[in-house]
């Protein structure tokens, strides 16, 4: 629970996705910047949510290597 409070209050946008590239959690800052409510984000496909070419591939690379892109 403690880490959830830290993530929730970070001043940067955070999305947590599962192995299937669907959003399992987001912080308040992401939802503010995206202009979306929590129920509009949870369970969404990362690529569809972000609409940024290459986002899914970059997320997979970070997940596989633990290195930033």
PDB file of N, CA, C and O in Angstrom:
ATOM      1  N   UNK A   1       0.827  -1.192   0.000  1.00  0.00           N
ATOM      2  CA  UNK A   1       0.000   0.000   0.000  1.00  0.00           C
ATOM      3  C   UNK A   1       0.876   1.262   0.000  1.00  0.00           C
ATOM      4  O   UNK A   1       0.520   2.251  -0.604  1.00  0.00           O
ATOM      5  N   UNK A   2       1.998   1.202   0.672  1.00  0.00           N
ATOM      6  CA  UNK A   2       2.885   2.356   0.751  1.00  0.00           C
ATOM      7  C   UNK A   2       3.373   2.782  -0.634  1.00  0.00           C
ATOM      8  O   UNK A   2       3.364   3.962  -0.957  1.00  0.00           O
ATOM      9  N   UNK A   3       3.784   1.815  -1.464  1.00  0.00           N
ATOM     10  CA  UNK A   3       4.274   2.165  -2.802  1.00  0.00           C
ATOM     11  C   UNK A   3       3.169   2.791  -3.636  1.00  0.00           C
ATOM     12  O   UNK A   3       3.423   3.657  -4.472  1.00  0.00           O
ATOM     13  N   UNK A   4       1.923   2.373  -3.423  1.00  0.00           N
ATOM     14  CA  UNK A   4       0.809   2.943  -4.171  1.00  0.00           C
ATOM     15  C   UNK A   4       0.642   4.425  -3.865  1.00  0.00           C
ATOM     16  O   UNK A   4       0.345   5.226  -4.752  1.00  0.00           O
ATOM     17  N   UNK A   5       0.848   4.805  -2.632  1.00  0.00           N
ATOM     18  CA  UNK A   5       0.768   6.216  -2.249  1.00  0.00           C
ATOM     19  C   UNK A   5       1.891   7.015  -2.894  1.00  0.00           C
ATOM     20  O   UNK A   5       1.680   8.141  -3.337  1.00  0.00           O
ATOM     21  N   UNK A   6       3.078   6.421  -2.947  1.00  0.00           N
ATOM     22  CA  UNK A   6       4.208   7.105  -3.580  1.00  0.00           C
ATOM     23  C   UNK A   6       3.920   7.323  -5.061  1.00  0.00           C
ATOM     24  O   UNK A   6       4.057   8.428  -5.576  1.00  0.00           O
ATOM     25  N   UNK A   7       3.515   6.268  -5.760  1.00  0.00           N
ATOM     26  CA  UNK A   7       3.217   6.362  -7.194  1.00  0.00           C
ATOM     27  C   UNK A   7       2.069   7.346  -7.437  1.00  0.00           C
ATOM     28  O   UNK A   7       2.120   8.158  -8.361  1.00  0.00           O
ATOM     29  N   UNK A   8       1.041   7.293  -6.621  1.00  0.00           N
ATOM     30  CA  UNK A   8      -0.119   8.165  -6.788  1.00  0.00           C
ATOM     31  C   UNK A   8       0.252   9.636  -6.711  1.00  0.00           C
ATOM     32  O   UNK A   8      -0.352  10.476  -7.366  1.00  0.00           O
ATOM     33  N   UNK A   9       1.281   9.952  -5.918  1.00  0.00           N
ATOM     34  CA  UNK A   9       1.639  11.347  -5.700  1.00  0.00           C
ATOM     35  C   UNK A   9       2.875  11.820  -6.454  1.00  0.00           C
ATOM     36  O   UNK A   9       3.315  12.956  -6.244  1.00  0.00           O
ATOM     37  N   UNK A  10       3.399  11.001  -7.331  1.00  0.00           N
ATOM     38  CA  UNK A  10       4.540  11.431  -8.140  1.00  0.00           C
ATOM     39  C   UNK A  10       4.122  12.582  -9.056  1.00  0.00           C
ATOM     40  O   UNK A  10       3.011  12.584  -9.585  1.00  0.00           O
ATOM     41  N   UNK A  11       5.016  13.536  -9.299  1.00  0.00           N
ATOM     42  CA  UNK A  11       4.675  14.666 -10.166  1.00  0.00           C
ATOM     43  C   UNK A  11       4.833  14.349 -11.661  1.00  0.00           C
ATOM     44  O   UNK A  11       4.765  15.242 -12.490  1.00  0.00           O
ATOM     45  N   UNK A  12       5.044  13.087 -11.996  1.00  0.00           N
ATOM     46  CA  UNK A  12       5.161  12.661 -13.394  1.00  0.00           C
ATOM     47  C   UNK A  12       4.086  11.612 -13.681  1.00  0.00           C
ATOM     48  O   UNK A  12       3.574  10.964 -12.775  1.00  0.00           O
ATOM     49  N   UNK A  13       3.763  11.450 -14.947  1.00  0.00           N
ATOM     50  CA  UNK A  13       2.764  10.465 -15.344  1.00  0.00           C
ATOM     51  C   UNK A  13       3.322   9.054 -15.239  1.00  0.00           C
ATOM     52  O   UNK A  13       4.446   8.799 -15.670  1.00  0.00           O
ATOM     53  N   UNK A  14       2.517   8.144 -14.676  1.00  0.00           N
ATOM     54  CA  UNK A  14       2.925   6.754 -14.542  1.00  0.00           C
ATOM     55  C   UNK A  14       1.779   5.852 -14.999  1.00  0.00           C
ATOM     56  O   UNK A  14       0.642   6.021 -14.573  1.00  0.00           O
ATOM     57  N   UNK A  15       2.110   4.916 -15.881  1.00  0.00           N
ATOM     58  CA  UNK A  15       1.188   3.858 -16.290  1.00  0.00           C
ATOM     59  C   UNK A  15       1.843   2.542 -15.962  1.00  0.00           C
ATOM     60  O   UNK A  15       3.030   2.349 -16.231  1.00  0.00           O
ATOM     61  N   UNK A  16       1.088   1.628 -15.399  1.00  0.00           N
ATOM     62  CA  UNK A  16       1.591   0.282 -15.150  1.00  0.00           C
ATOM     63  C   UNK A  16       0.768  -0.648 -16.024  1.00  0.00           C
ATOM     64  O   UNK A  16      -0.466  -0.616 -15.974  1.00  0.00           O
ATOM     65  N   UNK A  17       1.471  -1.426 -16.846  1.00  0.00           N
ATOM     66  CA  UNK A  17       0.787  -2.330 -17.764  1.00  0.00           C
ATOM     67  C   UNK A  17       1.166  -3.769 -17.465  1.00  0.00           C
ATOM     68  O   UNK A  17       2.253  -4.048 -16.961  1.00  0.00           O
ATOM     69  N   UNK A  18       0.262  -4.672 -17.795  1.00  0.00           N
ATOM     70  CA  UNK A  18       0.516  -6.093 -17.628  1.00  0.00           C
ATOM     71  C   UNK A  18       1.245  -6.657 -18.838  1.00  0.00           C
ATOM     72  O   UNK A  18       1.526  -5.940 -19.807  1.00  0.00           O
ATOM     73  N   UNK A  19       1.517  -7.943 -18.799  1.00  0.00           N
ATOM     74  CA  UNK A  19       2.216  -8.612 -19.895  1.00  0.00           C
ATOM     75  C   UNK A  19       1.436  -8.521 -21.206  1.00  0.00           C
ATOM     76  O   UNK A  19       2.021  -8.574 -22.288  1.00  0.00           O
ATOM     77  N   UNK A  20       0.128  -8.353 -21.105  1.00  0.00           N
ATOM     78  CA  UNK A  20      -0.708  -8.240 -22.306  1.00  0.00           C
ATOM     79  C   UNK A  20      -0.796  -6.810 -22.825  1.00  0.00           C
ATOM     80  O   UNK A  20      -1.567  -6.511 -23.731  1.00  0.00           O
ATOM     81  N   UNK A  21       0.002  -5.905 -22.247  1.00  0.00           N
ATOM     82  CA  UNK A  21       0.062  -4.492 -22.627  1.00  0.00           C
ATOM     83  C   UNK A  21      -1.240  -3.747 -22.365  1.00  0.00           C
ATOM     84  O   UNK A  21      -1.568  -2.773 -23.031  1.00  0.00           O
ATOM     85  N   UNK A  22      -1.992  -4.204 -21.364  1.00  0.00           N
ATOM     86  CA  UNK A  22      -3.204  -3.500 -20.931  1.00  0.00           C
ATOM     87  C   UNK A  22      -2.919  -2.812 -19.594  1.00  0.00           C
ATOM     88  O   UNK A  22      -2.194  -3.333 -18.755  1.00  0.00           O
ATOM     89  N   UNK A  23      -3.482  -1.643 -19.420  1.00  0.00           N
ATOM     90  CA  UNK A  23      -3.229  -0.826 -18.233  1.00  0.00           C
ATOM     91  C   UNK A  23      -3.856  -1.474 -17.002  1.00  0.00           C
ATOM     92  O   UNK A  23      -5.040  -1.796 -17.000  1.00  0.00           O
ATOM     93  N   UNK A  24      -3.035  -1.665 -15.980  1.00  0.00           N
ATOM     94  CA  UNK A  24      -3.536  -2.191 -14.707  1.00  0.00           C
ATOM     95  C   UNK A  24      -3.569  -1.103 -13.634  1.00  0.00           C
ATOM     96  O   UNK A  24      -4.258  -1.253 -12.631  1.00  0.00           O
ATOM     97  N   UNK A  25      -2.851  -0.005 -13.868  1.00  0.00           N
ATOM     98  CA  UNK A  25      -2.847   1.087 -12.910  1.00  0.00           C
ATOM     99  C   UNK A  25      -2.303   2.349 -13.574  1.00  0.00           C
ATOM    100  O   UNK A  25      -1.490   2.275 -14.497  1.00  0.00           O
ATOM    101  N   UNK A  26      -2.766   3.485 -13.099  1.00  0.00           N
ATOM    102  CA  UNK A  26      -2.220   4.776 -13.545  1.00  0.00           C
ATOM    103  C   UNK A  26      -2.271   5.728 -12.368  1.00  0.00           C
ATOM    104  O   UNK A  26      -3.092   5.568 -11.469  1.00  0.00           O
ATOM    105  N   UNK A  27      -1.403   6.715 -12.394  1.00  0.00           N
ATOM    106  CA  UNK A  27      -1.447   7.673 -11.298  1.00  0.00           C
ATOM    107  C   UNK A  27      -2.264   8.902 -11.703  1.00  0.00           C
ATOM    108  O   UNK A  27      -2.642   9.092 -12.860  1.00  0.00           O
ATOM    109  N   UNK A  28      -2.548   9.711 -10.724  1.00  0.00           N
ATOM    110  CA  UNK A  28      -3.380  10.901 -10.914  1.00  0.00           C
ATOM    111  C   UNK A  28      -2.805  11.822 -11.983  1.00  0.00           C
ATOM    112  O   UNK A  28      -3.536  12.384 -12.802  1.00  0.00           O
ATOM    113  N   UNK A  29      -1.485  11.999 -11.971  1.00  0.00           N
ATOM    114  CA  UNK A  29      -0.845  12.905 -12.929  1.00  0.00           C
ATOM    115  C   UNK A  29      -1.083  12.452 -14.366  1.00  0.00           C
ATOM    116  O   UNK A  29      -1.352  13.268 -15.249  1.00  0.00           O
ATOM    117  N   UNK A  30      -1.012  11.146 -14.628  1.00  0.00           N
ATOM    118  CA  UNK A  30      -1.292  10.655 -15.976  1.00  0.00           C
ATOM    119  C   UNK A  30      -2.722  10.990 -16.374  1.00  0.00           C
ATOM    120  O   UNK A  30      -2.984  11.482 -17.467  1.00  0.00           O
ATOM    121  N   UNK A  31      -3.665  10.718 -15.473  1.00  0.00           N
ATOM    122  CA  UNK A  31      -5.078  10.944 -15.794  1.00  0.00           C
ATOM    123  C   UNK A  31      -5.377  12.425 -16.011  1.00  0.00           C
ATOM    124  O   UNK A  31      -6.148  12.775 -16.901  1.00  0.00           O
ATOM    125  N   UNK A  32      -4.723  13.294 -15.258  1.00  0.00           N
ATOM    126  CA  UNK A  32      -4.904  14.728 -15.462  1.00  0.00           C
ATOM    127  C   UNK A  32      -4.398  15.126 -16.840  1.00  0.00           C
ATOM    128  O   UNK A  32      -5.087  15.803 -17.602  1.00  0.00           O
ATOM    129  N   UNK A  33      -3.194  14.702 -17.168  1.00  0.00           N
ATOM    130  CA  UNK A  33      -2.601  15.063 -18.471  1.00  0.00           C
ATOM    131  C   UNK A  33      -3.362  14.451 -19.641  1.00  0.00           C
ATOM    132  O   UNK A  33      -3.456  15.057 -20.696  1.00  0.00           O
ATOM    133  N   UNK A  34      -3.883  13.248 -19.441  1.00  0.00           N
ATOM    134  CA  UNK A  34      -4.623  12.576 -20.515  1.00  0.00           C
ATOM    135  C   UNK A  34      -6.083  13.034 -20.567  1.00  0.00           C
ATOM    136  O   UNK A  34      -6.783  12.749 -21.540  1.00  0.00           O
ATOM    137  N   UNK A  35      -6.528  13.726 -19.524  1.00  0.00           N
ATOM    138  CA  UNK A  35      -7.913  14.175 -19.479  1.00  0.00           C
ATOM    139  C   UNK A  35      -8.905  13.027 -19.385  1.00  0.00           C
ATOM    140  O   UNK A  35      -9.983  13.079 -19.967  1.00  0.00           O
ATOM    141  N   UNK A  36      -8.514  11.993 -18.637  1.00  0.00           N
ATOM    142  CA  UNK A  36      -9.359  10.807 -18.521  1.00  0.00           C
ATOM    143  C   UNK A  36      -9.584  10.435 -17.069  1.00  0.00           C
ATOM    144  O   UNK A  36      -8.787  10.749 -16.206  1.00  0.00           O
ATOM    145  N   UNK A  37     -10.679   9.715 -16.843  1.00  0.00           N
ATOM    146  CA  UNK A  37     -10.991   9.184 -15.522  1.00  0.00           C
ATOM    147  C   UNK A  37     -10.383   7.798 -15.389  1.00  0.00           C
ATOM    148  O   UNK A  37     -10.059   7.159 -16.391  1.00  0.00           O
ATOM    149  N   UNK A  38     -10.258   7.337 -14.160  1.00  0.00           N
ATOM    150  CA  UNK A  38      -9.634   6.044 -13.895  1.00  0.00           C
ATOM    151  C   UNK A  38     -10.308   4.906 -14.669  1.00  0.00           C
ATOM    152  O   UNK A  38      -9.639   4.071 -15.265  1.00  0.00           O
ATOM    153  N   UNK A  39     -11.635   4.895 -14.691  1.00  0.00           N
ATOM    154  CA  UNK A  39     -12.339   3.814 -15.386  1.00  0.00           C
ATOM    155  C   UNK A  39     -12.199   3.893 -16.894  1.00  0.00           C
ATOM    156  O   UNK A  39     -12.484   2.929 -17.604  1.00  0.00           O
ATOM    157  N   UNK A  40     -11.735   5.023 -17.411  1.00  0.00           N
ATOM    158  CA  UNK A  40     -11.482   5.163 -18.848  1.00  0.00           C
ATOM    159  C   UNK A  40     -10.084   4.681 -19.224  1.00  0.00           C
ATOM    160  O   UNK A  40      -9.776   4.541 -20.401  1.00  0.00           O
ATOM    161  N   UNK A  41      -9.252   4.446 -18.227  1.00  0.00           N
ATOM    162  CA  UNK A  41      -7.858   4.045 -18.448  1.00  0.00           C
ATOM    163  C   UNK A  41      -7.642   2.563 -18.152  1.00  0.00           C
ATOM    164  O   UNK A  41      -7.021   1.851 -18.939  1.00  0.00           O
ATOM    165  N   UNK A  42      -8.175   2.098 -17.022  1.00  0.00           N
ATOM    166  CA  UNK A  42      -7.958   0.708 -16.604  1.00  0.00           C
ATOM    167  C   UNK A  42      -8.443  -0.284 -17.647  1.00  0.00           C
ATOM    168  O   UNK A  42      -9.545  -0.153 -18.176  1.00  0.00           O
ATOM    169  N   UNK A  43      -7.583  -1.243 -17.951  1.00  0.00           N
ATOM    170  CA  UNK A  43      -7.929  -2.296 -18.891  1.00  0.00           C
ATOM    171  C   UNK A  43      -7.726  -1.934 -20.349  1.00  0.00           C
ATOM    172  O   UNK A  43      -7.864  -2.784 -21.220  1.00  0.00           O
ATOM    173  N   UNK A  44      -7.373  -0.689 -20.613  1.00  0.00           N
ATOM    174  CA  UNK A  44      -7.192  -0.263 -22.003  1.00  0.00           C
ATOM    175  C   UNK A  44      -5.863  -0.770 -22.564  1.00  0.00           C
ATOM    176  O   UNK A  44      -4.870  -0.876 -21.857  1.00  0.00           O
ATOM    177  N   UNK A  45      -5.866  -1.041 -23.838  1.00  0.00           N
ATOM    178  CA  UNK A  45      -4.652  -1.430 -24.548  1.00  0.00           C
ATOM    179  C   UNK A  45      -3.718  -0.222 -24.602  1.00  0.00           C
ATOM    180  O   UNK A  45      -4.158   0.891 -24.928  1.00  0.00           O
ATOM    181  N   UNK A  46      -2.461  -0.422 -24.273  1.00  0.00           N
ATOM    182  CA  UNK A  46      -1.488   0.662 -24.215  1.00  0.00           C
ATOM    183  C   UNK A  46      -1.398   1.423 -25.530  1.00  0.00           C
ATOM    184  O   UNK A  46      -1.435   2.654 -25.558  1.00  0.00           O
ATOM    185  N   UNK A  47      -1.295   0.702 -26.627  1.00  0.00           N
ATOM    186  CA  UNK A  47      -1.180   1.351 -27.931  1.00  0.00           C
ATOM    187  C   UNK A  47      -2.392   2.195 -28.267  1.00  0.00           C
ATOM    188  O   UNK A  47      -2.271   3.325 -28.748  1.00  0.00           O
ATOM    189  N   UNK A  48      -3.580   1.672 -28.006  1.00  0.00           N
ATOM    190  CA  UNK A  48      -4.810   2.408 -28.287  1.00  0.00           C
ATOM    191  C   UNK A  48      -4.943   3.621 -27.369  1.00  0.00           C
ATOM    192  O   UNK A  48      -5.383   4.686 -27.796  1.00  0.00           O
ATOM    193  N   UNK A  49      -4.562   3.463 -26.121  1.00  0.00           N
ATOM    194  CA  UNK A  49      -4.685   4.554 -25.155  1.00  0.00           C
ATOM    195  C   UNK A  49      -3.749   5.705 -25.492  1.00  0.00           C
ATOM    196  O   UNK A  49      -4.150   6.863 -25.503  1.00  0.00           O
ATOM    197  N   UNK A  50      -2.506   5.385 -25.789  1.00  0.00           N
ATOM    198  CA  UNK A  50      -1.522   6.437 -26.051  1.00  0.00           C
ATOM    199  C   UNK A  50      -1.598   6.964 -27.474  1.00  0.00           C
ATOM    200  O   UNK A  50      -1.334   8.133 -27.721  1.00  0.00           O
ATOM    201  N   UNK A  51      -1.908   6.095 -28.419  1.00  0.00           N
ATOM    202  CA  UNK A  51      -1.984   6.534 -29.807  1.00  0.00           C
ATOM    203  C   UNK A  51      -0.656   7.035 -30.345  1.00  0.00           C
ATOM    204  O   UNK A  51      -0.623   7.881 -31.225  1.00  0.00           O
ATOM    205  N   UNK A  52       0.420   6.524 -29.796  1.00  0.00           N
ATOM    206  CA  UNK A  52       1.761   6.954 -30.205  1.00  0.00           C
ATOM    207  C   UNK A  52       2.450   5.794 -30.923  1.00  0.00           C
ATOM    208  O   UNK A  52       2.637   4.732 -30.326  1.00  0.00           O
ATOM    209  N   UNK A  53       2.812   5.976 -32.193  1.00  0.00           N
ATOM    210  CA  UNK A  53       3.505   4.899 -32.900  1.00  0.00           C
ATOM    211  C   UNK A  53       4.766   4.462 -32.149  1.00  0.00           C
ATOM    212  O   UNK A  53       5.545   5.298 -31.702  1.00  0.00           O
ATOM    213  N   UNK A  54       4.925   3.166 -31.985  1.00  0.00           N
ATOM    214  CA  UNK A  54       6.106   2.619 -31.334  1.00  0.00           C
ATOM    215  C   UNK A  54       6.009   2.511 -29.825  1.00  0.00           C
ATOM    216  O   UNK A  54       6.930   1.989 -29.190  1.00  0.00           O
ATOM    217  N   UNK A  55       4.930   2.982 -29.219  1.00  0.00           N
ATOM    218  CA  UNK A  55       4.810   2.971 -27.758  1.00  0.00           C
ATOM    219  C   UNK A  55       4.806   1.553 -27.206  1.00  0.00           C
ATOM    220  O   UNK A  55       5.461   1.266 -26.204  1.00  0.00           O
ATOM    221  N   UNK A  56       4.071   0.656 -27.850  1.00  0.00           N
ATOM    222  CA  UNK A  56       3.985  -0.721 -27.368  1.00  0.00           C
ATOM    223  C   UNK A  56       5.336  -1.412 -27.492  1.00  0.00           C
ATOM    224  O   UNK A  56       5.783  -2.092 -26.568  1.00  0.00           O
ATOM    225  N   UNK A  57       6.002  -1.208 -28.605  1.00  0.00           N
ATOM    226  CA  UNK A  57       7.314  -1.825 -28.801  1.00  0.00           C
ATOM    227  C   UNK A  57       8.315  -1.306 -27.772  1.00  0.00           C
ATOM    228  O   UNK A  57       9.109  -2.068 -27.226  1.00  0.00           O
ATOM    229  N   UNK A  58       8.278  -0.016 -27.498  1.00  0.00           N
ATOM    230  CA  UNK A  58       9.179   0.560 -26.498  1.00  0.00           C
ATOM    231  C   UNK A  58       8.876   0.003 -25.114  1.00  0.00           C
ATOM    232  O   UNK A  58       9.793  -0.330 -24.355  1.00  0.00           O
ATOM    233  N   UNK A  59       7.600  -0.131 -24.781  1.00  0.00           N
ATOM    234  CA  UNK A  59       7.217  -0.687 -23.479  1.00  0.00           C
ATOM    235  C   UNK A  59       7.677  -2.132 -23.347  1.00  0.00           C
ATOM    236  O   UNK A  59       8.162  -2.545 -22.288  1.00  0.00           O
ATOM    237  N   UNK A  60       7.558  -2.901 -24.420  1.00  0.00           N
ATOM    238  CA  UNK A  60       8.016  -4.288 -24.398  1.00  0.00           C
ATOM    239  C   UNK A  60       9.525  -4.350 -24.202  1.00  0.00           C
ATOM    240  O   UNK A  60      10.034  -5.196 -23.468  1.00  0.00           O
ATOM    241  N   UNK A  61      10.251  -3.436 -24.848  1.00  0.00           N
ATOM    242  CA  UNK A  61      11.709  -3.419 -24.707  1.00  0.00           C
ATOM    243  C   UNK A  61      12.107  -3.082 -23.270  1.00  0.00           C
ATOM    244  O   UNK A  61      12.990  -3.723 -22.699  1.00  0.00           O
ATOM    245  N   UNK A  62      11.459  -2.102 -22.689  1.00  0.00           N
ATOM    246  CA  UNK A  62      11.759  -1.731 -21.304  1.00  0.00           C
ATOM    247  C   UNK A  62      11.438  -2.892 -20.369  1.00  0.00           C
ATOM    248  O   UNK A  62      12.205  -3.213 -19.473  1.00  0.00           O
ATOM    249  N   UNK A  63      10.311  -3.538 -20.626  1.00  0.00           N
ATOM    250  CA  UNK A  63       9.906  -4.673 -19.797  1.00  0.00           C
ATOM    251  C   UNK A  63      10.902  -5.838 -19.878  1.00  0.00           C
ATOM    252  O   UNK A  63      11.217  -6.472 -18.888  1.00  0.00           O
ATOM    253  N   UNK A  64      11.399  -6.072 -21.056  1.00  0.00           N
ATOM    254  CA  UNK A  64      12.319  -7.189 -21.270  1.00  0.00           C
ATOM    255  C   UNK A  64      13.732  -6.915 -20.749  1.00  0.00           C
ATOM    256  O   UNK A  64      14.409  -7.832 -20.282  1.00  0.00           O
ATOM    257  N   UNK A  65      14.156  -5.650 -20.817  1.00  0.00           N
ATOM    258  CA  UNK A  65      15.545  -5.347 -20.479  1.00  0.00           C
ATOM    259  C   UNK A  65      15.718  -4.546 -19.188  1.00  0.00           C
ATOM    260  O   UNK A  65      16.817  -4.449 -18.669  1.00  0.00           O
ATOM    261  N   UNK A  66      14.634  -3.942 -18.706  1.00  0.00           N
ATOM    262  CA  UNK A  66      14.674  -3.043 -17.534  1.00  0.00           C
ATOM    263  C   UNK A  66      15.541  -1.818 -17.789  1.00  0.00           C
ATOM    264  O   UNK A  66      15.983  -1.166 -16.863  1.00  0.00           O
ATOM    265  N   UNK A  67      15.755  -1.506 -19.063  1.00  0.00           N
ATOM    266  CA  UNK A  67      16.536  -0.333 -19.421  1.00  0.00           C
ATOM    267  C   UNK A  67      15.636   0.690 -20.111  1.00  0.00           C
ATOM    268  O   UNK A  67      14.747   0.311 -20.882  1.00  0.00           O
ATOM    269  N   UNK A  68      15.824   1.969 -19.860  1.00  0.00           N
ATOM    270  CA  UNK A  68      14.999   2.971 -20.533  1.00  0.00           C
ATOM    271  C   UNK A  68      15.317   3.041 -22.016  1.00  0.00           C
ATOM    272  O   UNK A  68      16.416   2.680 -22.441  1.00  0.00           O
ATOM    273  N   UNK A  69      14.349   3.512 -22.772  1.00  0.00           N
ATOM    274  CA  UNK A  69      14.573   3.692 -24.226  1.00  0.00           C
ATOM    275  C   UNK A  69      14.708   5.151 -24.540  1.00  0.00           C
ATOM    276  O   UNK A  69      14.341   6.005 -23.822  1.00  0.00           O
TER     277      UNK A  69
END
